[in-house]
């Protein structure tokens, strides 16, 4: 099983500004002074091995969308997608474009919730326009179908839902009741968020992936803490909403429906998780700020953990093999 991050931002998409790109260029060129970068190989080595990711790359700006590759999709024409934020557009454009008309595919889409940043990519999800495709949208919300149809009404979008060429189906899930997708078992869990959200536990061949975004964790709720530790138990990878600092999540942004890097570490340590992926980045954070959060999170885990916990920060285009 492999996770591909196509959208890692929270709340709304963002883009690098002229000022931010200029700052990266200045930092990179300053660091190049005296390095005698007179060949392509030297330049590539400098960019890849001497610049921090916050300078040489970017965490990206698309809102939540994660592809789960559970089998060879060139042989088995079925795909698993978690949420359809704006990251669904590059997923369709770069990864799924080869499956055009005449190559029918089935897409299993599991929705954490129905807020706009998690469904806004659907009108630009090319597979939905291709006859012969089958798109099955799973979720625990009773208004699942309504949300998707409403955002394509004429006042909001020029292409109506009824004009989509693919067969679109909606499946209502019950939290705690497993849903089978070939040999992948998917189980939903209710999370604390305005209007409710649901995390997903995906299990296949002894590997476990947790997708838990848009979830607030109250530190004084012991029962909820135990429930999430059980949900995360022994996972190979937890993709976790770490939008806020702990201080913000329990003060000025309490009840906003999101969590922190510190809570993510503590839950994963208690659950025996192997790898934690910080996700749903605050849209006002630039690449340098996200890198600082990652470094601080790793230090915190080293100080507090008895067993090693690998920690990464999600970026658009990231691949994580389990």
Coordinates of C-alpha atoms in Angstrom, one line a residue:
X1 CA 0.0 0.0 0.0
X2 CA 1.2 3.5 -0.9
X3 CA -0.1 6.9 -0.1
X4 CA 0.2 9.8 -2.5
X5 CA -0.5 13.3 -1.2
X6 CA -2.1 15.5 -3.9
X7 CA -3.4 18.2 -1.5
X8 CA -2.0 18.9 2.0
X9 CA -3.4 22.3 2.9
X10 CA -6.3 23.0 5.1
X11 CA -9.3 25.3 4.8
X12 CA -8.5 26.7 1.3
X13 CA -5.9 26.4 -1.4
X14 CA -3.0 28.8 -1.4
X15 CA -0.2 29.6 -3.9
X16 CA 3.3 30.9 -3.5
X17 CA 3.6 34.6 -3.9
X18 CA 6.2 36.6 -5.8
X19 CA 7.7 37.7 -2.5
X20 CA 8.0 34.1 -1.3
X21 CA 9.6 32.8 -4.5
X22 CA 12.0 35.8 -4.5
X23 CA 13.0 35.0 -0.9
X24 CA 13.8 31.4 -1.9
X25 CA 15.9 32.5 -4.9
X26 CA 17.9 35.0 -2.8
X27 CA 18.5 32.4 -0.1
X28 CA 19.6 29.8 -2.6
X29 CA 21.9 32.2 -4.5
X30 CA 23.5 33.4 -1.3
X31 CA 24.2 29.9 -0.3
X32 CA 25.8 29.2 -3.7
X33 CA 28.5 31.9 -3.2
X34 CA 31.9 30.4 -3.3
X35 CA 30.7 26.9 -4.2
X36 CA 32.1 26.9 -7.7
X37 CA 28.8 25.6 -9.2
X38 CA 30.2 25.3 -12.7
X39 CA 28.5 22.1 -13.9
X40 CA 24.9 20.7 -13.9
X41 CA 25.9 17.9 -11.5
X42 CA 27.3 20.4 -9.0
X43 CA 24.1 22.5 -9.2
X44 CA 21.9 19.4 -8.8
X45 CA 23.9 18.2 -5.8
X46 CA 23.7 21.7 -4.2
X47 CA 19.9 21.9 -4.6
X48 CA 19.3 18.3 -3.5
X49 CA 21.7 18.0 -0.7
X50 CA 22.6 21.4 0.7
X51 CA 19.4 23.4 0.6
X52 CA 16.6 22.8 3.0
X53 CA 13.3 21.6 1.6
X54 CA 11.7 25.0 2.6
X55 CA 14.1 26.6 0.0
X56 CA 14.5 24.0 -2.7
X57 CA 10.9 22.8 -2.7
X58 CA 7.4 23.7 -1.4
X59 CA 4.8 22.0 0.7
X60 CA 2.3 23.0 -1.9
X61 CA -1.1 24.7 -1.8
X62 CA -3.9 22.3 -2.8
X63 CA -6.5 21.3 -0.3
X64 CA -7.0 17.8 1.0
X65 CA -6.8 14.9 -1.4
X66 CA -4.9 11.6 -0.9
X67 CA -4.6 8.7 -3.3
X68 CA -4.1 5.2 -1.8
X69 CA -2.5 2.8 -4.2
X70 CA -3.4 -0.7 -3.0
X71 CA -2.7 -2.7 -6.2
X72 CA -1.3 -2.3 -9.7
X73 CA -4.0 0.0 -11.2
X74 CA -2.8 -0.8 -14.8
X75 CA -4.0 -4.4 -14.1
X76 CA -6.8 -3.8 -11.6
X77 CA -8.7 -0.8 -12.8
X78 CA -9.8 0.4 -9.4
X79 CA -8.6 3.4 -7.4
X80 CA -9.0 4.6 -3.8
X81 CA -9.1 8.4 -3.1
X82 CA -9.5 10.1 0.3
X83 CA -11.3 13.5 -0.1
X84 CA -11.7 15.6 -3.2
X85 CA -10.2 18.9 -2.3
X86 CA -8.4 21.0 -5.0
X87 CA -5.7 18.3 -5.1
X88 CA -8.1 16.1 -7.1
X89 CA -7.4 18.3 -10.1
X90 CA -3.6 17.4 -10.4
X91 CA -4.4 13.8 -9.4
X92 CA -6.7 13.6 -12.5
X93 CA -4.4 15.6 -14.7
X94 CA -1.1 14.0 -14.1
X95 CA -1.7 10.5 -12.7
X96 CA -5.1 9.5 -14.1
X97 CA -5.0 11.2 -17.5
X98 CA -3.8 8.0 -19.2
X99 CA -7.1 6.3 -18.3
X100 CA -9.2 8.1 -21.0
X101 CA -12.2 7.1 -23.0
X102 CA -12.2 3.4 -23.8
X103 CA -10.4 2.5 -20.6
X104 CA -13.2 2.4 -17.9
X105 CA -12.1 2.7 -14.3
X106 CA -13.7 2.5 -10.9
X107 CA -12.9 5.2 -8.3
X108 CA -13.7 4.5 -4.6
X109 CA -13.8 7.9 -2.9
X110 CA -14.0 8.2 0.9
X111 CA -15.1 11.5 2.2
X112 CA -14.0 12.8 5.6
X113 CA -16.7 15.4 5.5
X114 CA -18.5 17.8 3.2
X115 CA -16.9 21.2 3.8
X116 CA -16.1 23.0 0.6
X117 CA -12.3 22.6 0.9
X118 CA -12.8 18.8 0.7
X119 CA -15.2 18.7 -2.2
X120 CA -14.1 21.6 -4.4
X121 CA -11.9 19.5 -6.6
X122 CA -14.8 17.3 -7.8
X123 CA -16.0 19.6 -10.6
X124 CA -12.5 19.5 -12.0
X125 CA -12.0 15.7 -11.5
X126 CA -11.7 14.6 -15.2
X127 CA -12.7 10.9 -14.6
X128 CA -16.2 12.2 -13.7
X129 CA -16.7 13.4 -17.3
X130 CA -15.7 10.1 -19.0
X131 CA -18.5 7.7 -19.9
X132 CA -17.9 4.2 -18.8
X133 CA -16.2 5.3 -15.5
X134 CA -17.8 4.4 -12.2
X135 CA -17.3 6.7 -9.2
X136 CA -18.5 5.5 -5.9
X137 CA -18.5 8.2 -3.2
X138 CA -18.6 6.8 0.4
X139 CA -19.3 8.8 3.5
X140 CA -21.2 8.8 6.8
X141 CA -23.1 12.1 6.2
X142 CA -26.7 11.8 5.2
X143 CA -26.3 14.9 2.9
X144 CA -23.5 13.3 1.0
X145 CA -25.2 13.4 -2.4
X146 CA -26.8 16.8 -1.8
X147 CA -23.4 18.4 -1.2
X148 CA -21.9 17.2 -4.4
X149 CA -25.0 18.1 -6.5
X150 CA -25.4 21.5 -4.9
X151 CA -21.9 22.8 -5.7
X152 CA -22.6 22.2 -9.4
X153 CA -25.8 24.1 -9.5
X154 CA -25.8 27.0 -12.1
X155 CA -25.3 29.7 -9.5
X156 CA -22.0 28.1 -8.5
X157 CA -20.6 26.2 -11.5
X158 CA -21.4 26.2 -15.3
X159 CA -21.5 22.4 -15.7
X160 CA -24.4 20.7 -14.0
X161 CA -24.1 17.4 -12.1
X162 CA -26.4 15.8 -14.6
X163 CA -24.0 16.5 -17.4
X164 CA -21.3 14.2 -15.9
X165 CA -20.5 11.3 -18.2
X166 CA -19.5 8.8 -15.5
X167 CA -21.8 6.7 -13.4
X168 CA -21.8 8.4 -9.9
X169 CA -23.0 6.4 -6.9
X170 CA -23.3 7.4 -3.2
X171 CA -22.8 4.9 -0.4
X172 CA -23.8 5.7 3.2
X173 CA -21.4 4.2 5.7
X174 CA -21.9 3.5 9.4
X175 CA -19.0 4.3 11.7
X176 CA -17.3 1.2 13.0
X177 CA -18.8 -1.1 10.3
X178 CA -16.1 -2.1 7.9
X179 CA -16.5 -1.5 4.1
X180 CA -14.7 -3.9 1.8
X181 CA -13.0 -2.6 -1.4
X182 CA -11.4 -5.7 -3.0
X183 CA -8.9 -6.8 -0.3
X184 CA -8.8 -3.4 1.5
X185 CA -10.9 -3.1 4.6
X186 CA -12.0 0.5 5.4
X187 CA -13.5 1.5 8.7
X188 CA -14.8 5.0 9.6
X189 CA -14.7 6.7 12.9
X190 CA -16.6 9.8 14.1
X191 CA -14.4 12.8 14.8
X192 CA -15.0 16.2 16.6
X193 CA -15.6 18.8 13.9
X194 CA -18.4 21.2 13.0
X195 CA -21.0 19.2 11.2
X196 CA -19.0 16.0 12.1
X197 CA -16.1 14.5 10.2
X198 CA -14.9 10.9 9.9
X199 CA -11.4 9.4 10.0
X200 CA -10.7 6.2 8.1
X201 CA -8.6 3.1 8.9
X202 CA -7.5 1.2 5.8
X203 CA -6.1 -2.3 6.3
X204 CA -4.6 -4.6 3.7
X205 CA -2.2 -7.6 4.0
X206 CA -1.0 -6.7 7.5
X207 CA -0.5 -3.0 6.6
X208 CA -2.6 -0.2 8.1
X209 CA -3.1 3.4 7.0
X210 CA -5.0 6.0 9.1
X211 CA -6.5 9.1 7.5
X212 CA -7.6 11.5 10.3
X213 CA -8.1 15.1 9.2
X214 CA -10.4 17.8 10.5
X215 CA -10.6 16.4 14.0
X216 CA -10.3 18.2 17.3
X217 CA -9.0 16.4 20.3
X218 CA -10.1 17.7 23.8
X219 CA -7.3 17.0 26.2
X220 CA -9.7 16.6 29.1
X221 CA -11.7 13.9 27.4
X222 CA -10.1 10.6 28.5
X223 CA -12.6 8.3 26.8
X224 CA -12.1 10.0 23.5
X225 CA -8.4 9.8 23.8
X226 CA -8.5 6.0 24.5
X227 CA -10.9 5.6 21.5
X228 CA -8.5 7.3 19.1
X229 CA -5.5 5.4 20.5
X230 CA -7.4 2.2 19.7
X231 CA -8.3 3.5 16.3
X232 CA -4.6 4.3 15.5
X233 CA -3.3 1.1 17.1
X234 CA -0.1 -0.3 15.4
X235 CA -0.7 1.7 12.3
X236 CA 2.1 1.9 9.8
X237 CA 1.1 5.5 8.8
X238 CA -1.1 8.1 10.4
X239 CA -2.0 11.1 8.2
X240 CA -3.0 13.6 10.9
X241 CA -4.6 17.0 11.1
X242 CA -1.8 19.2 12.7
X243 CA -3.1 22.5 11.6
X244 CA -2.5 24.4 14.8
X245 CA 0.0 24.7 17.6
X246 CA -1.0 23.1 20.8
X247 CA -1.3 26.6 22.4
X248 CA -3.7 27.8 19.7
X249 CA -5.7 24.6 19.6
X250 CA -6.6 24.9 23.3
X251 CA -7.1 28.7 23.4
X252 CA -7.9 31.1 20.6
X253 CA -8.8 28.3 18.2
X254 CA -10.5 26.0 20.5
X255 CA -13.7 24.5 19.0
X256 CA -12.5 25.3 15.5
X257 CA -12.4 21.5 14.7
X258 CA -8.6 21.0 14.2
X259 CA -5.7 19.5 16.1
X260 CA -2.0 20.1 16.7
X261 CA 1.3 18.4 16.1
X262 CA 1.8 17.7 19.8
X263 CA -1.5 15.8 20.1
X264 CA -0.6 13.9 17.0
X265 CA 2.7 12.8 18.5
X266 CA 1.1 11.8 21.8
X267 CA -1.7 9.7 20.2
X268 CA 0.7 8.0 17.9
X269 CA 3.2 7.2 20.7
X270 CA 0.5 5.7 22.8
X271 CA -0.8 3.7 19.8
X272 CA 2.5 2.3 18.7
X273 CA 2.3 4.0 15.3
X274 CA 5.4 3.7 13.0
X275 CA 5.1 6.9 11.0
X276 CA 3.2 10.2 11.5
X277 CA 2.5 12.5 8.6
X278 CA 1.6 16.1 9.6
X279 CA -1.3 17.2 7.3
X280 CA -3.9 19.9 6.7
X281 CA -1.4 22.7 7.0
X282 CA -2.5 26.2 8.1
X283 CA -3.0 28.3 4.9
X284 CA -1.2 31.3 6.4
X285 CA 2.0 29.2 7.1
X286 CA 4.7 29.6 4.5
X287 CA 7.2 26.8 3.7
X288 CA 9.7 28.0 6.3
X289 CA 7.0 28.0 9.1
X290 CA 5.9 24.4 8.1
X291 CA 9.5 23.3 8.2
X292 CA 10.0 24.8 11.7
X293 CA 6.8 23.0 12.9
X294 CA 8.3 19.7 11.5
X295 CA 11.6 20.2 13.3
X296 CA 9.9 21.1 16.6
X297 CA 7.6 18.1 16.3
X298 CA 10.6 15.7 15.8
X299 CA 12.4 17.2 18.8
X300 CA 9.3 16.8 20.9
X301 CA 8.9 13.1 19.8
X302 CA 12.6 12.4 20.6
X303 CA 12.2 13.9 24.1
X304 CA 8.9 12.2 25.0
X305 CA 9.0 8.9 23.2
X306 CA 10.4 5.6 24.3
X307 CA 10.0 4.0 20.9
X308 CA 11.1 5.7 17.7
X309 CA 8.3 7.6 15.8
X310 CA 9.2 8.7 12.2
X311 CA 7.6 12.1 11.4
X312 CA 7.2 13.7 8.1
X313 CA 5.3 16.7 6.8
X314 CA 2.9 16.3 3.9
X315 CA 3.6 18.1 0.7
X316 CA 1.8 18.0 -2.7
X317 CA 3.4 15.1 -4.6
X318 CA 4.7 13.2 -1.6
X319 CA 4.7 9.4 -1.8
X320 CA 4.8 7.2 1.3
X321 CA 5.1 3.5 0.9
X322 CA 3.9 1.3 3.8

